[in-house]
PDB file of C-alpha atoms in Angstrom:
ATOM      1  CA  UNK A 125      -0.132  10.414   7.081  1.00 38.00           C
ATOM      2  CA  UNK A 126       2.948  12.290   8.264  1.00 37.00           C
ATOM      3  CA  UNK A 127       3.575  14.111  10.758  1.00 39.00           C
ATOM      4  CA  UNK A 128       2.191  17.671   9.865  1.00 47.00           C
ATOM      5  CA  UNK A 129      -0.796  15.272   8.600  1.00 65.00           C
ATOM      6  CA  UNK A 130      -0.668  16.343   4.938  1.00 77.00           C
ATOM      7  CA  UNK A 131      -0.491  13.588   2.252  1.00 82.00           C
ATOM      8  CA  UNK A 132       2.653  13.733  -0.186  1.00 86.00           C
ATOM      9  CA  UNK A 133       3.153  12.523  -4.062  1.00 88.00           C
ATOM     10  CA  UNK A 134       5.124   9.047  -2.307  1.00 89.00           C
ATOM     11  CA  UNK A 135       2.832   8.421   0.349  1.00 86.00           C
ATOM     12  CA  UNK A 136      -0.246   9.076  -2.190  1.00 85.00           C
ATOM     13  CA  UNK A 137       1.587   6.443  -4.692  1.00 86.00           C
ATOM     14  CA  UNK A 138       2.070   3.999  -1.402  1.00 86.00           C
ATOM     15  CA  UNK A 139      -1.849   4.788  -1.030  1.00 82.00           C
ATOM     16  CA  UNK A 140      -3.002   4.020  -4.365  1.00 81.00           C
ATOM     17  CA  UNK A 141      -0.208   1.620  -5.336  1.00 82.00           C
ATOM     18  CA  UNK A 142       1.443   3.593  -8.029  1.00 83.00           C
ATOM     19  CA  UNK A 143       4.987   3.733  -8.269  1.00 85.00           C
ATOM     20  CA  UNK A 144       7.270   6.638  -7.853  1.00 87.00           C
ATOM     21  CA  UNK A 145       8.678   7.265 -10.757  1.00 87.00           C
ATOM     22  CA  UNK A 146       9.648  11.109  -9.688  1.00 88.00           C
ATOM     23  CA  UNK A 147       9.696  12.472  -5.999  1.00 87.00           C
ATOM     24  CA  UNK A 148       7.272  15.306  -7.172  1.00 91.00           C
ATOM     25  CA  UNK A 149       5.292  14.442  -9.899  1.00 93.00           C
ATOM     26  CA  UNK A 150       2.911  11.337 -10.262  1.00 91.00           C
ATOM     27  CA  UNK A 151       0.108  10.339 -12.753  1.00 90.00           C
ATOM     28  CA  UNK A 152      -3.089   8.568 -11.709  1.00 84.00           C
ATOM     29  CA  UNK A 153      -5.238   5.862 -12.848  1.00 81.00           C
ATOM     30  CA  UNK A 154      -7.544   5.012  -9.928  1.00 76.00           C
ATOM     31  CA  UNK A 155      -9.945   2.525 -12.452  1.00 71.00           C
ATOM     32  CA  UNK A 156      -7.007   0.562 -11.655  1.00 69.00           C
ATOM     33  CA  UNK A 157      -6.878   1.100  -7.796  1.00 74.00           C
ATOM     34  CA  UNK A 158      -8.580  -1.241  -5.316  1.00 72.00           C
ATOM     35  CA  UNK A 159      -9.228   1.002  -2.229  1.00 75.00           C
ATOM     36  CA  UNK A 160     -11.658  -0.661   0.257  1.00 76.00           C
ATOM     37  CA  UNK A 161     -12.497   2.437   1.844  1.00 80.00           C
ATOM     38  CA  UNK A 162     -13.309   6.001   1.162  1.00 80.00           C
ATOM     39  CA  UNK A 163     -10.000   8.412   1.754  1.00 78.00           C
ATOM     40  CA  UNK A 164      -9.873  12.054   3.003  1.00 82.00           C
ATOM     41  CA  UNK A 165      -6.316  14.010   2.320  1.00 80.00           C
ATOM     42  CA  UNK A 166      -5.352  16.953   2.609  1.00 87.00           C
ATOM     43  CA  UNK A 167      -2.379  17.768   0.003  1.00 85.00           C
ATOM     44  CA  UNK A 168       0.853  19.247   0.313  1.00 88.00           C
ATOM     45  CA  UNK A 169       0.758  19.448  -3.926  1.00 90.00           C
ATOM     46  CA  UNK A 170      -1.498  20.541  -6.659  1.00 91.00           C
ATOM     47  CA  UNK A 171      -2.939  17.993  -9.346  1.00 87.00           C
ATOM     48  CA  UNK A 172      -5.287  17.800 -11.820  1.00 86.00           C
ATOM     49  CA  UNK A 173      -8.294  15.369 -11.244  1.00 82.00           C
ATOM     50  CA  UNK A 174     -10.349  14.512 -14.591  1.00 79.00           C
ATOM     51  CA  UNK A 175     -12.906  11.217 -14.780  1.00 72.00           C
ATOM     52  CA  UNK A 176     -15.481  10.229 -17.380  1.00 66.00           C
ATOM     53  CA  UNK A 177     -17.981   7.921 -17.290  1.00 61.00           C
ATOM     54  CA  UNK A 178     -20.399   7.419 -20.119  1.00 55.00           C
ATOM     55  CA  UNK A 179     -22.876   5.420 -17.611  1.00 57.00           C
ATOM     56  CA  UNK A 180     -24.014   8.410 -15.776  1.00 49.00           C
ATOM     57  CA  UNK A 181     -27.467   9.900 -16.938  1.00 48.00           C
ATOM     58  CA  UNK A 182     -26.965  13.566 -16.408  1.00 50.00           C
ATOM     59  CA  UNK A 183     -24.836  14.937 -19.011  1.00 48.00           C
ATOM     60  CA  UNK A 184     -23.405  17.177 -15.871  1.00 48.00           C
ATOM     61  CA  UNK A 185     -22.496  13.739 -14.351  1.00 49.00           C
ATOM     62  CA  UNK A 186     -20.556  11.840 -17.040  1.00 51.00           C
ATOM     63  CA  UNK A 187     -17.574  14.666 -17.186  1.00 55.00           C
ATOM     64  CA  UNK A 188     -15.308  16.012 -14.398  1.00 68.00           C
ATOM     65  CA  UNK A 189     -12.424  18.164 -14.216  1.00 73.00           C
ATOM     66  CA  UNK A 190     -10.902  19.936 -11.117  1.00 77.00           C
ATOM     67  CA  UNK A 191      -7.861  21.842 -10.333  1.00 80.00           C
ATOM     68  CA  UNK A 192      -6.528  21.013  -6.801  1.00 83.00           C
ATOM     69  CA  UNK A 193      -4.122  23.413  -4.900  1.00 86.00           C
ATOM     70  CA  UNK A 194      -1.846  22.544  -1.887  1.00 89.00           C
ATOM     71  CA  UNK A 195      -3.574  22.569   1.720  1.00 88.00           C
ATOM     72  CA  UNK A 196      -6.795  21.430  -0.116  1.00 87.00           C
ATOM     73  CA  UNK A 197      -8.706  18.426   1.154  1.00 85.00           C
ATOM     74  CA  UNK A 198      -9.470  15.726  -1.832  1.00 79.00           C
ATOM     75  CA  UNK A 199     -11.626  12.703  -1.491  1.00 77.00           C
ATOM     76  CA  UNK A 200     -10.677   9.280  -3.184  1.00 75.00           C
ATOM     77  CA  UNK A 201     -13.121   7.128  -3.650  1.00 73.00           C
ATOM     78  CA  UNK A 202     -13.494   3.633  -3.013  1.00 73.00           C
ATOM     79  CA  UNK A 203     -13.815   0.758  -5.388  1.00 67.00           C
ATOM     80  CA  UNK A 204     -17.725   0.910  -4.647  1.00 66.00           C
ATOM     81  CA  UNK A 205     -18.054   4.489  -4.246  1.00 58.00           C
ATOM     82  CA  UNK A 206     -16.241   5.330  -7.776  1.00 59.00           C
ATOM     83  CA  UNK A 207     -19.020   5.914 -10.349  1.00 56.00           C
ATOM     84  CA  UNK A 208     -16.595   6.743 -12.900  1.00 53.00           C
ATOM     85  CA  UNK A 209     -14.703   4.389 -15.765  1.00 58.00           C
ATOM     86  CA  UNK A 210     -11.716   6.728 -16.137  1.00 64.00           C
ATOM     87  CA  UNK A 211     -10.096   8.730 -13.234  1.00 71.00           C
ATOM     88  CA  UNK A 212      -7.229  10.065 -14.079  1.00 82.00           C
ATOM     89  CA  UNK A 213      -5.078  13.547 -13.880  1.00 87.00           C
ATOM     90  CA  UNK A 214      -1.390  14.229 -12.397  1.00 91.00           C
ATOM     91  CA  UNK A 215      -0.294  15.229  -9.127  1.00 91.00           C
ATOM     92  CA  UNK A 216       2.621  18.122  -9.042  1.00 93.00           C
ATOM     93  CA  UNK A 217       4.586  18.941  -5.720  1.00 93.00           C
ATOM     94  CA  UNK A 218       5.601  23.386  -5.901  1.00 93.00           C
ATOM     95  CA  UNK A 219       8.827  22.490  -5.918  1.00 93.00           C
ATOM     96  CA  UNK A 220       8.537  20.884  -9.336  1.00 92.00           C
ATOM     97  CA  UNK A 221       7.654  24.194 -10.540  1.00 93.00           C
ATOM     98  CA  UNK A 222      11.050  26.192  -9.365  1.00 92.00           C
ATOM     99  CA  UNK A 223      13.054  28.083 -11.931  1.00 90.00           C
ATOM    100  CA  UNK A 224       9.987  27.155 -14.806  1.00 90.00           C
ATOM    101  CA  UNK A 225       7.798  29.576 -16.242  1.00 89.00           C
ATOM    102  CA  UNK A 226       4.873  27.460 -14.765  1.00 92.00           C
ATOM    103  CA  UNK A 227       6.277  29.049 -10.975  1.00 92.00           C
ATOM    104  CA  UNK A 228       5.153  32.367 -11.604  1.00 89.00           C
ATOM    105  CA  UNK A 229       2.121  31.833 -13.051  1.00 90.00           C
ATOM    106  CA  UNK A 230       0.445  29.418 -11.092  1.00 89.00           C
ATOM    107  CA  UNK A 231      -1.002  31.217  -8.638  1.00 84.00           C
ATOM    108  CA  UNK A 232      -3.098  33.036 -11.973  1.00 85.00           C
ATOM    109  CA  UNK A 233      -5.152  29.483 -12.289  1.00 82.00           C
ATOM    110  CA  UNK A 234      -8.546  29.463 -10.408  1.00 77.00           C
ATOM    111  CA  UNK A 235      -8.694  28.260  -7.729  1.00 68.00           C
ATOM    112  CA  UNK A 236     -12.213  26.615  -8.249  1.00 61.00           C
ATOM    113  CA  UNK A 237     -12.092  25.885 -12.103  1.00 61.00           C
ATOM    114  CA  UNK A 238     -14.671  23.017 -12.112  1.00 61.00           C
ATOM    115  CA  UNK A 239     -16.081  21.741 -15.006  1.00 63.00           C
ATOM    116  CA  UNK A 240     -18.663  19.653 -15.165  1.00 58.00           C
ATOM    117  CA  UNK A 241     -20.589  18.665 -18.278  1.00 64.00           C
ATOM    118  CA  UNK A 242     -20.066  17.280 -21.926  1.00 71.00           C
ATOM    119  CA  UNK A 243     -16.430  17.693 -23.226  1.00 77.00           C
ATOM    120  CA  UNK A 244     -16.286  17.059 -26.721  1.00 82.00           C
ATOM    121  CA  UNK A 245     -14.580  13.822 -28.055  1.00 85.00           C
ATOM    122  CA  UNK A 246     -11.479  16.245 -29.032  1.00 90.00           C
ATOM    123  CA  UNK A 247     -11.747  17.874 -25.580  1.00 86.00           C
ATOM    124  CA  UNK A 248     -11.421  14.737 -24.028  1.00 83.00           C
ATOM    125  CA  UNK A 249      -8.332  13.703 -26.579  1.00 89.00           C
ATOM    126  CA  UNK A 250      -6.611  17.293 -26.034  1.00 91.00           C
ATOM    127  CA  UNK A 251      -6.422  15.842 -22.285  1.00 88.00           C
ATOM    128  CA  UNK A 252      -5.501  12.224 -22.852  1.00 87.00           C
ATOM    129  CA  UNK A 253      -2.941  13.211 -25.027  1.00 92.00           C
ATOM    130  CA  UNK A 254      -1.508  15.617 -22.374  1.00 92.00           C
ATOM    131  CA  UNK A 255      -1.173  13.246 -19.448  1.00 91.00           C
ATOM    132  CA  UNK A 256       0.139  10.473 -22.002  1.00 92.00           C
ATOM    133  CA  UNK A 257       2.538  13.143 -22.752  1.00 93.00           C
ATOM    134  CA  UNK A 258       3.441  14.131 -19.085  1.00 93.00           C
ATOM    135  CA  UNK A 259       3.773  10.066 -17.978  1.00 91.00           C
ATOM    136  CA  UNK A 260       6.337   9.784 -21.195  1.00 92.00           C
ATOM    137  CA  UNK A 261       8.331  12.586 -19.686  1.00 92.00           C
ATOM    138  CA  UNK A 262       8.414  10.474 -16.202  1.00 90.00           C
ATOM    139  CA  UNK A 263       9.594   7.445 -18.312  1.00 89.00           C
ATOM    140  CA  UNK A 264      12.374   9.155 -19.356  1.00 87.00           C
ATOM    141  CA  UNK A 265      16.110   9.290 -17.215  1.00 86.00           C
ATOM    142  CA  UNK A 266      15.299  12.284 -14.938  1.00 86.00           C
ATOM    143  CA  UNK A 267      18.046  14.990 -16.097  1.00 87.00           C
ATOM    144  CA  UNK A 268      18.327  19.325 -15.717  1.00 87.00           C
ATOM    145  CA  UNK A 269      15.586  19.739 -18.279  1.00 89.00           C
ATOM    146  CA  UNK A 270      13.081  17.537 -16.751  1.00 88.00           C
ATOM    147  CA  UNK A 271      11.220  19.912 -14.635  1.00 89.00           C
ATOM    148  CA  UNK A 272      11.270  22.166 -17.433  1.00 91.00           C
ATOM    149  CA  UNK A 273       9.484  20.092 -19.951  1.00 93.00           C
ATOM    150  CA  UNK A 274       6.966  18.630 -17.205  1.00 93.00           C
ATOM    151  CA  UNK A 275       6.377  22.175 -16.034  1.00 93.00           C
ATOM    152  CA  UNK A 276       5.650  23.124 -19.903  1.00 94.00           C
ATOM    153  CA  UNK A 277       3.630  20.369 -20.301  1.00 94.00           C
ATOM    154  CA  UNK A 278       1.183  20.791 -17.004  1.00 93.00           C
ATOM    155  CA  UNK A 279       0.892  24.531 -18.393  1.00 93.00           C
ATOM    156  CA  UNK A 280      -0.059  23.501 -21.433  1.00 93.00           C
ATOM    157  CA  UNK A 281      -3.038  20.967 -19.701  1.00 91.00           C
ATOM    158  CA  UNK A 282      -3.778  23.842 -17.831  1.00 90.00           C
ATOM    159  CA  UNK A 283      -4.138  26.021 -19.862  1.00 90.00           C
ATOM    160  CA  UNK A 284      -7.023  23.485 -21.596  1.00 89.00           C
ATOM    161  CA  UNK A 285      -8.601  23.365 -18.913  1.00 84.00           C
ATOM    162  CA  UNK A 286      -9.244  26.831 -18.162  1.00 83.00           C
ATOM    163  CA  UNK A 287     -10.634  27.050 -21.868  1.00 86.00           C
ATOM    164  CA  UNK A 288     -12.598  24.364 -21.066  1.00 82.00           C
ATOM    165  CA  UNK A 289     -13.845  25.512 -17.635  1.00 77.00           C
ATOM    166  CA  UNK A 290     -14.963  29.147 -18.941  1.00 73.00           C
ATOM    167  CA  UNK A 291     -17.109  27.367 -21.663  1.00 62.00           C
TER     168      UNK A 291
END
């Protein structure tokens, strides 16, 4: 943690051991991540959280999607804890979101848009294909239009997700 105890995109990476690809932007894959223990943070960012896993019986159980906004708290689960196959989404810092039309508008996102049931197979490829989209972007030499595009892109997911959340 640092000092004013809230957990940034680096330190998260460090965390999960992702690299840092961009200062303010990161994607996640925590299938991937061996944590031994439960975590607890509370962000200085906003992400998008989204897992699936097609062993749960509830249909209410199998889906997930969550939008997270700076000064939340957001639990990562261990290794043993995670009862999902695929946790994903992206983590965004505000300043990513200066000078984009993504700045303005943010704040009109709910702030509690859960949803949690069956997402359709072409729900579930409108988001795959958004976060593939968003981790190309990071591939790619960060230049002046690079917040731009990410910002577009995020919008775009999050604008899905609303749709999907008021379902």
């Amino acid at each position: 943690m640092n000092n004013s105890g809230l957990m940034t995109i680096d330190m998260f990476n460090k965390l999960t051991g992702h690299e840092t690809l961009h200062p303010q932007i990161c994607m996640i894959d925590l299938s991937k991540t061996n944590l031994s223990e439960n975590i607890r943070i509370m962000c200085d960012f906003y992400g998008l959280l989204y897992y699936n896993s097609p062993k749960q019986s509830k249909a209410s159980e199998k889906e997930w999607l969550r939008l997270v906004y700076p000064g939340e708290v957001v639990e990562i689960p261990s290794k043993q804890h995670r009862h999902a196959d695929y946790y994903s989404g992206v983590l965004f810092h505000p300043d990513l979101l200066c000078d984009t039309s993504l700045e303005n508008r943010i704040e009109t996102y709910p702030k509690r848009c859960r949803f949690r049931g069956a997402l359709t197979e072409h729900e579930q490829q409108i988001i795959t294909d958004n976060l593939l989209e968003i981790g190309e972007e990071l591939h790619h030499a960060i230049d002046r239009y690079s917040a731009s595009i990410i910002a577009s892109h995020i919008e775009l997911l999050l604008n899905y997700c609303v749709r999907f959340c008021s379902q």
